[in-house]
XYZ file of C-alpha atoms in Angstrom:
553
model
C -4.926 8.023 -3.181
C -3.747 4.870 -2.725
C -2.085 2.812 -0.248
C 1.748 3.514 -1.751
C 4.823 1.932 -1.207
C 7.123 4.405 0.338
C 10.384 3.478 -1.350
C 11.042 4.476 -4.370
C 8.964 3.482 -7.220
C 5.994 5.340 -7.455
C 5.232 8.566 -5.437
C 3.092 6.801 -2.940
C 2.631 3.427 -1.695
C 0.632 2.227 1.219
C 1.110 -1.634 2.323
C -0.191 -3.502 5.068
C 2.005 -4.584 8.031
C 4.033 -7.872 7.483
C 4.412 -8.621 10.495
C 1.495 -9.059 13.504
C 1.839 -7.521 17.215
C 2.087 -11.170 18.279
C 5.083 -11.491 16.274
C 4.028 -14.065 13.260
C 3.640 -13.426 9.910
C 0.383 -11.441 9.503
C 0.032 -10.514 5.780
C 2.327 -11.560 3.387
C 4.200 -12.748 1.136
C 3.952 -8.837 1.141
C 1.867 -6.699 0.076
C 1.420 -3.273 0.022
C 0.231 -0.334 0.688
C 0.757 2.524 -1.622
C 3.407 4.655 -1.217
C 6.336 5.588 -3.474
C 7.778 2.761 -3.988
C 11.301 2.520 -1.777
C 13.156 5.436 -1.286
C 13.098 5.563 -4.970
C 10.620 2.672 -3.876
C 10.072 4.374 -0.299
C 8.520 7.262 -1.053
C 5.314 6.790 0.331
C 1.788 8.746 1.176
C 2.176 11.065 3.880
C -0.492 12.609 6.169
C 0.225 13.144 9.830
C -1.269 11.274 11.919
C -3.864 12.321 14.467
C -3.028 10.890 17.672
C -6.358 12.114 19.967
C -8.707 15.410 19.996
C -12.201 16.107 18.357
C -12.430 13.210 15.029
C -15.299 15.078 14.335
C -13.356 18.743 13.686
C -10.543 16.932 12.134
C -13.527 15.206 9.671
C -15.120 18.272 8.991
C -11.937 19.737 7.995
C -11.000 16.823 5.739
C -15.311 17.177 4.442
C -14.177 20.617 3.456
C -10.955 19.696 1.753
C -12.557 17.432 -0.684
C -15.254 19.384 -1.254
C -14.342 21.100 -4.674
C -13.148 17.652 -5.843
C -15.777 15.620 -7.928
C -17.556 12.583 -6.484
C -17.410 8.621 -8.748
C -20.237 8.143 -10.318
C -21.506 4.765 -10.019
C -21.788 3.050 -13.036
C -25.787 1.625 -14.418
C -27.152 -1.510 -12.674
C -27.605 -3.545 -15.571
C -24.907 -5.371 -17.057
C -24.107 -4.366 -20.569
C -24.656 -6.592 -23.094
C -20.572 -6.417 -24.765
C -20.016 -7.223 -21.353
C -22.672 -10.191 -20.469
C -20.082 -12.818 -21.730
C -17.679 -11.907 -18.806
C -20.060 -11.889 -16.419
C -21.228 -15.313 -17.179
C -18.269 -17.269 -17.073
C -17.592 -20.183 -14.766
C -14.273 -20.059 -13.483
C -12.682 -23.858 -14.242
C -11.317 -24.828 -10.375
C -8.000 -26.408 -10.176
C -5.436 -27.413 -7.428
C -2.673 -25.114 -7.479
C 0.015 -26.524 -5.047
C -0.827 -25.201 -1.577
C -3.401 -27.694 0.199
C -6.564 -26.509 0.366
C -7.018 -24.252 -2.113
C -7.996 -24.066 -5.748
C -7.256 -21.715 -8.594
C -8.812 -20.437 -11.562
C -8.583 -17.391 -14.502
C -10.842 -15.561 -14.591
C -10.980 -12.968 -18.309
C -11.694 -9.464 -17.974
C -11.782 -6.783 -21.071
C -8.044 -5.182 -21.171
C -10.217 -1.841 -22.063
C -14.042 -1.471 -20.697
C -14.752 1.325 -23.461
C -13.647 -1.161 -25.918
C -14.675 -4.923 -24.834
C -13.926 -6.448 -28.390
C -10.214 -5.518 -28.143
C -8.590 -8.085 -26.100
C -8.440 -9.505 -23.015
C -6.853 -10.021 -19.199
C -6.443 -12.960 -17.828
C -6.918 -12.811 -13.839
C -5.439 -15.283 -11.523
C -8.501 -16.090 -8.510
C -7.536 -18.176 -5.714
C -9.607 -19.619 -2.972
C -10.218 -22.201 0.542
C -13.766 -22.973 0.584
C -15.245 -22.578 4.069
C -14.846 -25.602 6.215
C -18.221 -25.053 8.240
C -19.834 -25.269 10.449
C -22.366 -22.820 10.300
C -24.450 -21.755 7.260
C -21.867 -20.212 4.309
C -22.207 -16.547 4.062
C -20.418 -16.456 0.725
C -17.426 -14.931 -0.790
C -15.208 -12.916 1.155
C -12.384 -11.238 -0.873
C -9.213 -10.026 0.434
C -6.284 -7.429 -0.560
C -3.413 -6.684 1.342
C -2.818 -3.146 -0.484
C 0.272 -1.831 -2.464
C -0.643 -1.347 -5.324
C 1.223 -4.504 -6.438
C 0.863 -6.894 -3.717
C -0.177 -10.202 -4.815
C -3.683 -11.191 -3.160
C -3.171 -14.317 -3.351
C -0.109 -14.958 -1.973
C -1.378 -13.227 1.155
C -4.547 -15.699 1.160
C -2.369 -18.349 0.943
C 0.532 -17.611 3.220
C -1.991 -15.927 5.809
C -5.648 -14.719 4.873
C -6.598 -18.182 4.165
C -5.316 -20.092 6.727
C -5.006 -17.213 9.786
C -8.150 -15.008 9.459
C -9.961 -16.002 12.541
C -11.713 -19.657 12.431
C -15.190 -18.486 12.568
C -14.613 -16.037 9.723
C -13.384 -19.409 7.728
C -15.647 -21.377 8.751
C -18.628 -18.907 7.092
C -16.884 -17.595 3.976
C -14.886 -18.980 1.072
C -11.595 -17.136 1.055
C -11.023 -15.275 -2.025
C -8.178 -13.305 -3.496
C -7.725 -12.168 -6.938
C -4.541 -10.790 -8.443
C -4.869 -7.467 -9.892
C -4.326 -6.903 -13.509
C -0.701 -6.444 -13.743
C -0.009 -8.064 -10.582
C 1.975 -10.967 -9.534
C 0.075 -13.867 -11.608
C -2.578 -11.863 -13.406
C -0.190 -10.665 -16.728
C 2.635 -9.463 -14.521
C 3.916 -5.620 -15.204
C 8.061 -6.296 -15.796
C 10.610 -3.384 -15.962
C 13.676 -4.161 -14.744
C 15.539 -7.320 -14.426
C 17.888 -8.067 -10.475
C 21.086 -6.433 -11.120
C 19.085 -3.591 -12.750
C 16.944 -3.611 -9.827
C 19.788 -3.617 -7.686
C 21.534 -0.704 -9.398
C 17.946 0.977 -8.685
C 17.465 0.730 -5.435
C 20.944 1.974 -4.714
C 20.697 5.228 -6.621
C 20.811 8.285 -4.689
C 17.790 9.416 -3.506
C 18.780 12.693 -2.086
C 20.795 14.392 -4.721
C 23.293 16.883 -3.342
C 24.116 18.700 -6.501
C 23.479 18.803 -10.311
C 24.998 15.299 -11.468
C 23.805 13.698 -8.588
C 20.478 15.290 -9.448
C 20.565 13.647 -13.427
C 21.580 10.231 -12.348
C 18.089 10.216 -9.762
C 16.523 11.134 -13.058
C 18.381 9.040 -15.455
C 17.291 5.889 -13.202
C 13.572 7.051 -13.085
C 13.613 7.086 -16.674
C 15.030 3.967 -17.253
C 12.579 2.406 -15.212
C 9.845 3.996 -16.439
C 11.311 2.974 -20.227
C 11.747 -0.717 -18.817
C 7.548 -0.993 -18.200
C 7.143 0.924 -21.126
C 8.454 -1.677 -23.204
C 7.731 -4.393 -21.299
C 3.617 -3.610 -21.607
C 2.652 -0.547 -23.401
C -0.956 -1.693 -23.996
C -1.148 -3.026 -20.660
C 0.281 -0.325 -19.063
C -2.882 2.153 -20.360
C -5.218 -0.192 -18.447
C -4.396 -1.316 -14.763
C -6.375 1.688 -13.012
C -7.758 1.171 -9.664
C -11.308 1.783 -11.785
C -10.604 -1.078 -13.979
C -9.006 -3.381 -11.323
C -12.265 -2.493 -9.074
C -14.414 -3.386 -12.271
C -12.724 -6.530 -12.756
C -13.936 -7.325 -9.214
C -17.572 -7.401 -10.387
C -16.768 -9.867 -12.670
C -15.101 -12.276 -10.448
C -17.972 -11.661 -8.267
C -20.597 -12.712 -10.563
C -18.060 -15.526 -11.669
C -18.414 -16.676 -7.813
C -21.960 -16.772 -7.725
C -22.512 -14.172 -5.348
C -25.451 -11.145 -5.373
C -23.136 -8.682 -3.304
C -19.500 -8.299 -2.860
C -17.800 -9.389 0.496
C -14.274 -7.625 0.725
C -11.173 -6.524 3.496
C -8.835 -4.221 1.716
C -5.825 -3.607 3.748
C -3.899 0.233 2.671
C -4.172 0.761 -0.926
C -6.813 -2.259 -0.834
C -9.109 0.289 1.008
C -9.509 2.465 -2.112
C -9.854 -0.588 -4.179
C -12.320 -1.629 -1.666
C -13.907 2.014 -1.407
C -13.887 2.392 -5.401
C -15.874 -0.545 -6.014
C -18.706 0.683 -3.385
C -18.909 3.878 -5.283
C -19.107 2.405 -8.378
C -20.905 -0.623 -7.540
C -23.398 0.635 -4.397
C -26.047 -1.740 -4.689
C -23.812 -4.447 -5.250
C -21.616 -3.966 -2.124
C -21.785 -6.393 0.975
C -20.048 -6.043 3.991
C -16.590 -3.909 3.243
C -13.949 -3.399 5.957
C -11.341 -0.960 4.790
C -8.544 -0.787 7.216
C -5.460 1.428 6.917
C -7.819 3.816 5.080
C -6.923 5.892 2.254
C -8.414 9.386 1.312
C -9.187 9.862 -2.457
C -10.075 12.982 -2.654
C -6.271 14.503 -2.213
C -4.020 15.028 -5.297
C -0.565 13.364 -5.420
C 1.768 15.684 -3.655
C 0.139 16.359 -0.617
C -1.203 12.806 -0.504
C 2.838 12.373 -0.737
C 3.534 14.985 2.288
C 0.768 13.620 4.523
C 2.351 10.453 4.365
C 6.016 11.890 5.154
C 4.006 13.421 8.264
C 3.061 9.892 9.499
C 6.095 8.035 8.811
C 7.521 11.205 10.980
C 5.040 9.975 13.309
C 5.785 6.436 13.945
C 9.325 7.301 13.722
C 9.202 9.737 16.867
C 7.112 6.732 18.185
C 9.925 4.404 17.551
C 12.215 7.240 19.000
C 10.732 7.353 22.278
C 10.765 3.635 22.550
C 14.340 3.259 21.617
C 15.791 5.354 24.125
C 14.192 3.045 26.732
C 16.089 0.105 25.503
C 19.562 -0.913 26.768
C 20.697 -1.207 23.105
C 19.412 1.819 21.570
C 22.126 2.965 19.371
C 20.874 6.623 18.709
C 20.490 7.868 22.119
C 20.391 7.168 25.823
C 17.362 7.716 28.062
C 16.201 11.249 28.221
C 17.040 11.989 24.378
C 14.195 13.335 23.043
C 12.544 12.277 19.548
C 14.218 15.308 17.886
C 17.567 14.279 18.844
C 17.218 10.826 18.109
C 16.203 11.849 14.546
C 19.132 14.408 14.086
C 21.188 11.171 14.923
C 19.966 8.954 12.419
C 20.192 12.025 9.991
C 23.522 12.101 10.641
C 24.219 8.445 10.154
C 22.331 8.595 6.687
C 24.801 11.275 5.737
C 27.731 9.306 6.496
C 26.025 6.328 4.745
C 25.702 8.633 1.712
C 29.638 9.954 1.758
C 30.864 6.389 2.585
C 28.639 3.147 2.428
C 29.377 0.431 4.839
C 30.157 -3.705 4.012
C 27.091 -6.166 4.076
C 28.821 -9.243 3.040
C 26.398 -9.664 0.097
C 27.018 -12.239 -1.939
C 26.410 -9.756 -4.916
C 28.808 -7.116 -3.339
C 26.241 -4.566 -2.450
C 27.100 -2.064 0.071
C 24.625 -0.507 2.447
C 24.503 3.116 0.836
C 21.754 5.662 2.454
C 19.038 4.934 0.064
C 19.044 1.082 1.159
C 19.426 2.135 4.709
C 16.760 4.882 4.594
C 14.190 1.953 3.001
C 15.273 -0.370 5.794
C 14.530 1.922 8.625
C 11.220 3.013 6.804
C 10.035 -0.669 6.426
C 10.539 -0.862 10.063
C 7.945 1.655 11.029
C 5.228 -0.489 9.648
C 4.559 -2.681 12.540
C 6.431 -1.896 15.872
C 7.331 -5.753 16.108
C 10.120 -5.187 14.239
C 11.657 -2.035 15.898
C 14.100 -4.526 17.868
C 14.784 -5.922 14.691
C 15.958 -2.330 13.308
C 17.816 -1.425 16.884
C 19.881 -4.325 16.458
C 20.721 -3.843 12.500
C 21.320 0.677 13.215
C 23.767 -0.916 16.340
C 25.917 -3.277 13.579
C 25.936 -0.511 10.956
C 26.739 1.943 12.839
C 29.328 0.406 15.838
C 30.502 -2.474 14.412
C 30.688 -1.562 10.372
C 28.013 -4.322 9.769
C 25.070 -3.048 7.403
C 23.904 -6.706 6.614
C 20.819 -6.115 8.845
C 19.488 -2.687 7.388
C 19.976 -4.807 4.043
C 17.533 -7.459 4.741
C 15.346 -5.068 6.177
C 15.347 -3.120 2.606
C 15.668 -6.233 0.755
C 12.197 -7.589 2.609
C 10.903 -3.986 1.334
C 11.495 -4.549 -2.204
C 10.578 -8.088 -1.974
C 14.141 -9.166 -3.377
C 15.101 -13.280 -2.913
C 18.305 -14.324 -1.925
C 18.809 -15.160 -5.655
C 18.771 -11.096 -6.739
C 14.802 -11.719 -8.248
C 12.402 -9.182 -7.621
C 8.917 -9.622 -7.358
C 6.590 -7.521 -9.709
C 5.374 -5.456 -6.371
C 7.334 -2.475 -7.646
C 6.667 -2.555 -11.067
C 2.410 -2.827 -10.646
C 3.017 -0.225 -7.304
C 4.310 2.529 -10.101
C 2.030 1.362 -12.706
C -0.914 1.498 -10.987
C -0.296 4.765 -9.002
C 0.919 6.834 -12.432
C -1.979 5.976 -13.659
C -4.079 6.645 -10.891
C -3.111 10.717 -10.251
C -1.235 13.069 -12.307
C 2.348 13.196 -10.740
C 3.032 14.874 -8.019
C 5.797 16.778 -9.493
C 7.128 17.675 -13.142
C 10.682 18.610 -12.446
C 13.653 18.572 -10.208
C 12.958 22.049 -9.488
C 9.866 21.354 -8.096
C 10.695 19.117 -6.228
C 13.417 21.686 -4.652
C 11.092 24.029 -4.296
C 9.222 22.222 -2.134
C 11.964 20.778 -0.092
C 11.064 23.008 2.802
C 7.460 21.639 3.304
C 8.757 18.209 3.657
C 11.462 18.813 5.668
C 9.223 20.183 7.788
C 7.342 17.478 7.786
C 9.939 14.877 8.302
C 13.471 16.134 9.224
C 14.461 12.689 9.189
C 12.916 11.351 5.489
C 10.992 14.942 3.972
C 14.241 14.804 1.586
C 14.069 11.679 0.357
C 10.449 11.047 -0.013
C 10.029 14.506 -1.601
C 12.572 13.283 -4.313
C 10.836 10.113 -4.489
C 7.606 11.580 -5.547
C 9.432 12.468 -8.793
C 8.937 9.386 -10.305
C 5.582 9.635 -11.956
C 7.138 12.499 -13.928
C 8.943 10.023 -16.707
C 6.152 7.938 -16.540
C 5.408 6.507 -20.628
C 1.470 6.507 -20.233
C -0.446 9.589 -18.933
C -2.306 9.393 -15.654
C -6.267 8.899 -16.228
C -7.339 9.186 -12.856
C -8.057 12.593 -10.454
C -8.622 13.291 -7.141
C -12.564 12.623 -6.021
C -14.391 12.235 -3.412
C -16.346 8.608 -3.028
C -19.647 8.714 -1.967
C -21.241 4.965 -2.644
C -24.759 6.434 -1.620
C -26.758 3.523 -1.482
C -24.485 1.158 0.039
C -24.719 -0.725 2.962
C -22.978 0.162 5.668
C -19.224 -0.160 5.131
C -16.392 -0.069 7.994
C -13.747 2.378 7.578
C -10.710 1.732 10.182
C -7.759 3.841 11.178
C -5.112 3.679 13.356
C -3.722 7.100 15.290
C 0.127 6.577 14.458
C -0.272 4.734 11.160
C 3.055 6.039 9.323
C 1.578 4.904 5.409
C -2.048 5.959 6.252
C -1.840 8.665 8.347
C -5.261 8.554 10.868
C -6.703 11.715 9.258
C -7.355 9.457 6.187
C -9.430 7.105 7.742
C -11.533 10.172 9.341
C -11.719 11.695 5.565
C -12.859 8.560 3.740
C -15.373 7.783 6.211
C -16.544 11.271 6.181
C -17.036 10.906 2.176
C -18.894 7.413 2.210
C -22.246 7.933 2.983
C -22.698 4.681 4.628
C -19.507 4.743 6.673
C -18.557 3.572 10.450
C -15.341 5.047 11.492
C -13.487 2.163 13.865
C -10.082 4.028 15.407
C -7.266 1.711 16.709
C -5.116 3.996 19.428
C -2.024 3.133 18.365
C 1.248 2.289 16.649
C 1.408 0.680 12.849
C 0.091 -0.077 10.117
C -3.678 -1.520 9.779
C -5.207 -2.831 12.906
C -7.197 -6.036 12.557
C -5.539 -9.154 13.308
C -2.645 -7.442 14.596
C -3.029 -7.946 18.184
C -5.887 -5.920 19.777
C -9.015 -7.917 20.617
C -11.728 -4.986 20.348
C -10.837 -4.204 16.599
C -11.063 -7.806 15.935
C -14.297 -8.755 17.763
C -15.909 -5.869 16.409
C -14.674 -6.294 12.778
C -15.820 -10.328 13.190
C -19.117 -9.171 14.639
C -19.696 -7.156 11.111
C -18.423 -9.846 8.669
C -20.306 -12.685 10.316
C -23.563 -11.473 11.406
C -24.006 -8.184 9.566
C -23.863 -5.455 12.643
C -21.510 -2.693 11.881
C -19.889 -0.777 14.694
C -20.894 2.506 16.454
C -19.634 5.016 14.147
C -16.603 6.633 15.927
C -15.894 3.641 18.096
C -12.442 3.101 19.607
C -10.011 0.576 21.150
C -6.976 0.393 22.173
């Protein structure tokens, strides 16, 4: 239920795209979106993707799949009184190094069944509008994950690349979810530990292969432990989308303004179902679907990252440089190919020239390719870097791919993205499987699903089984009855949120418009296609919501 990272951390991790159609930056300093966190991070949400035919039969079929799951109940309108003192705080403004905006903290309860026991300390950032034109307000932002840092992406893009008139009529807002980037930061593992992670195998061939995958799950999953075991019990999507309230109220505003990108979308979507009355104008793009429980949440998203990758496939054999395949291969091919390459990778992994001495093994190239399929800008980028690792005995370019994945510097630091991606979706659902036998049992399903990366994100999913804390969250459907209307947007071959997501949350909120973007990546709006953005600025500026079951192309 969330937007996942794919990779390896957690079993599902949905981020938004990183890079626009035009080619510039369009959300980051990274985010994410919710998958598993690459391939041990990279295992992300899988769904496939609906490409065309009836959205309303492929609705009613997701309608009938959540049915038997329980709906959020919103929470009272009136404040309680343990909790008055949050609400009425006035957030001390402060230049924080990037011109133009100011920062604050903002406290929230660590525990809302317990407000006397502590508190969290959340990092709010924000670029008041410049005019003209009368201010509309607040208008929060998250780029997804979990784990991405809001406001890094207000800063490096929200903030200063949303389109003018948007700025000119809202203050840009982005607050860093509890155990996120600046708001009390979830730590588990330091670089070289990192690095020794993210190079594990991730597609165990036999038994000892099979105990080291576990061995490094656990000691990841002992690294948060220790690093925030009262912390860790309280960074829930619910609690992150209750600590929005308070920031709203801190802000001064009646309703709540908000574009959640991936894993932002149930954020987004959470806080209208528990907040109805209090929820403005809410654009979820790169929907999730909360209603589905971890492991097919986990092989829906193998389906779409199957997807994009036959979408990639077909492009690349049109290229002069394609280095699986000449024109005329087909998509199957082309994935048998790279299967094979992976395989090589995993008997013998090629130089990088990293200054650390990493080698390119298959889980590092696996995570490179797969952080490729998030915006089809890049799939030159990934050409070029499969050509030098697998003609010229050059993996240096899969490496940066997988290294811009993890959100590693060129010192061997990690951000916290993985860390709060795993935290957060642990927590969330009960994991999608308990054992390595499970996970072999179901081998077949995701194979089917992927040829190309059903093994490796099925062993991804694994994860959440070591995790210290036990999950509080379920499936459920989100209803937010009594909301305004809220825009729900999906795009056909979306590899993290598979399309059929998008149709399932809208068909859940009762106030929903379903916006479709016919095409390739991940999230549509400001990536390139001027009918999703008109439409979407149309909403946010002057209130009118789409047509529900618009599309553009």
């Amino acid at each position: 239920m969330y937007t996942r990272r794919t990779p390896r951390t957690a079993s599902v991790f949905l981020r938004a795209a990183s890079v626009s159609r035009s080619g510039g930056v369009h959300r980051r300093a990274r985010s994410g979106a919710r998958t598993a966190a690459g391939l041990l991070a990279t295992a992300a949400l899988l769904v496939s993707a609906c490409s065309s035919g009836s959205s309303t039969t492929s609705t009613a079929s997701a309608a009938s799949a959540a049915a038997d799951t329980a709906a959020l109940v919103a929470l009272p309108r009136p404040v309680p009184a343990a909790l008055s003192p949050y609400y009425r705080q006035k957030p001390a403004w402060r230049g924080c190094g990037v011109p133009g905006f100011e920062c604050a903290t903002v406290k929230a309860p660590l525990d809302y069944d317990k407000p006397s026991g502590g508190d969290v300390r959340l990092a709010v950032a924000r670029k008041k509008a410049t005019g003209p034109g009368e201010r509309l307000g607040s208008l929060l932002v998250n780029p997804g994950g979990p784990g991405g840092s809001a406001i890094g992406y207000v800063q490096a893009y929200a903030g200063i690349g949303y389109p003018s008139e948007v700025r000119a009529r809202y203050d840009m807002v982005a607050v860093d979810p509890r155990g996120v980037a600046r708001s009390e930061p979830v730590e588990c593992l330091d670089g070289p530990e990192m690095d020794t992670y993210t190079q594990t195998d991730a597609t165990p061939d036999d038994a000892k292969e099979t105990d080291g995958l576990v061995a490094a799950y656990r000691t990841f999953a002992e690294g948060c432990g220790a690093d925030a075991p009262r912390l860790l019990r309280h960074v829930s999507t619910v609690e992150t989308a209750r600590d929005m309230d308070i920031v709203r109220a801190a802000l001064g505003d009646e309703k709540l303004n908000f574009v959640g990108a991936s894993y932002g979308t149930f954020l987004g979507a959470t806080y209208a179902g528990l907040f109805p009355q209090r929820t403005g104008r809410l654009v979820l793009d790169g929907a999730m679907d909360p209603s589905l429980p971890a492991r097919r949440l986990n092989l829906e998203q193998t389906a779409g990252f199957e997807t994009a990758f036959r979408s990639f496939a077909r492009d690349c054999v049109r290229q002069p440089d394609c280095p699986l395949g000449g024109e005329g291969t087909s998509p199957g091919k082309v994935g048998e190919n790279l299967k094979a390459f992976f395989e090589k990778l995993d008997a013998r992994p090629v130089p990088t020239g990293d200054a650390d001495g990493r080698k390119l093994t298959e889980s590092l190239a696996t995570t490179g390719v797969i952080a490729a399929m998030y915006d089809e800008g890049a799939w030159q980028q990934l050409r070029e870097a499969l050509t030098s690792a697998m003609k010229e005995n050059d993996g240096s370019g899969l490496l940066v791919l997988s290294d811009g994945y993890y959100e590693r510097d060129a010192d061997g630091g990690y951000s916290n993205l993985m860390f709060a991606n795993a935290a957060v979706n642990c927590l969330d659902l009960p994991p999608a499987f308990d054992s390595p036998d499970e996970v072999r049992r179901s081998l077949p399903a995701f194979e089917k699903a992927s040829p190309v990366f059903g093994e490796g994100l099925a062993w991804a999913a694994l994860n959440c089984a070591y995790w210290p804390v036990r999950a509080t969250g379920e499936p459920h459907r989100i209803e937010a009855k009594g909301a305004a209307p809220i825009v729900v947007v999906g795009t056909t071959r979306d590899p993290a949120t598979p399309y059929r997501w998008a149709e399932a949350l809208a068909g859940q909120l009762s106030s929903a418009r379903l916006l479709t973007y016919e095409g390739d990546g991940h999230t549509a709006y400001g990536r390139g296609s001027s009918c999703i953005d008109s439409t979407i600025n149309a909403y946010l500026l002057r209130g009118t919501p789409p047509q529900d079951g618009k599309r553009c192309s």
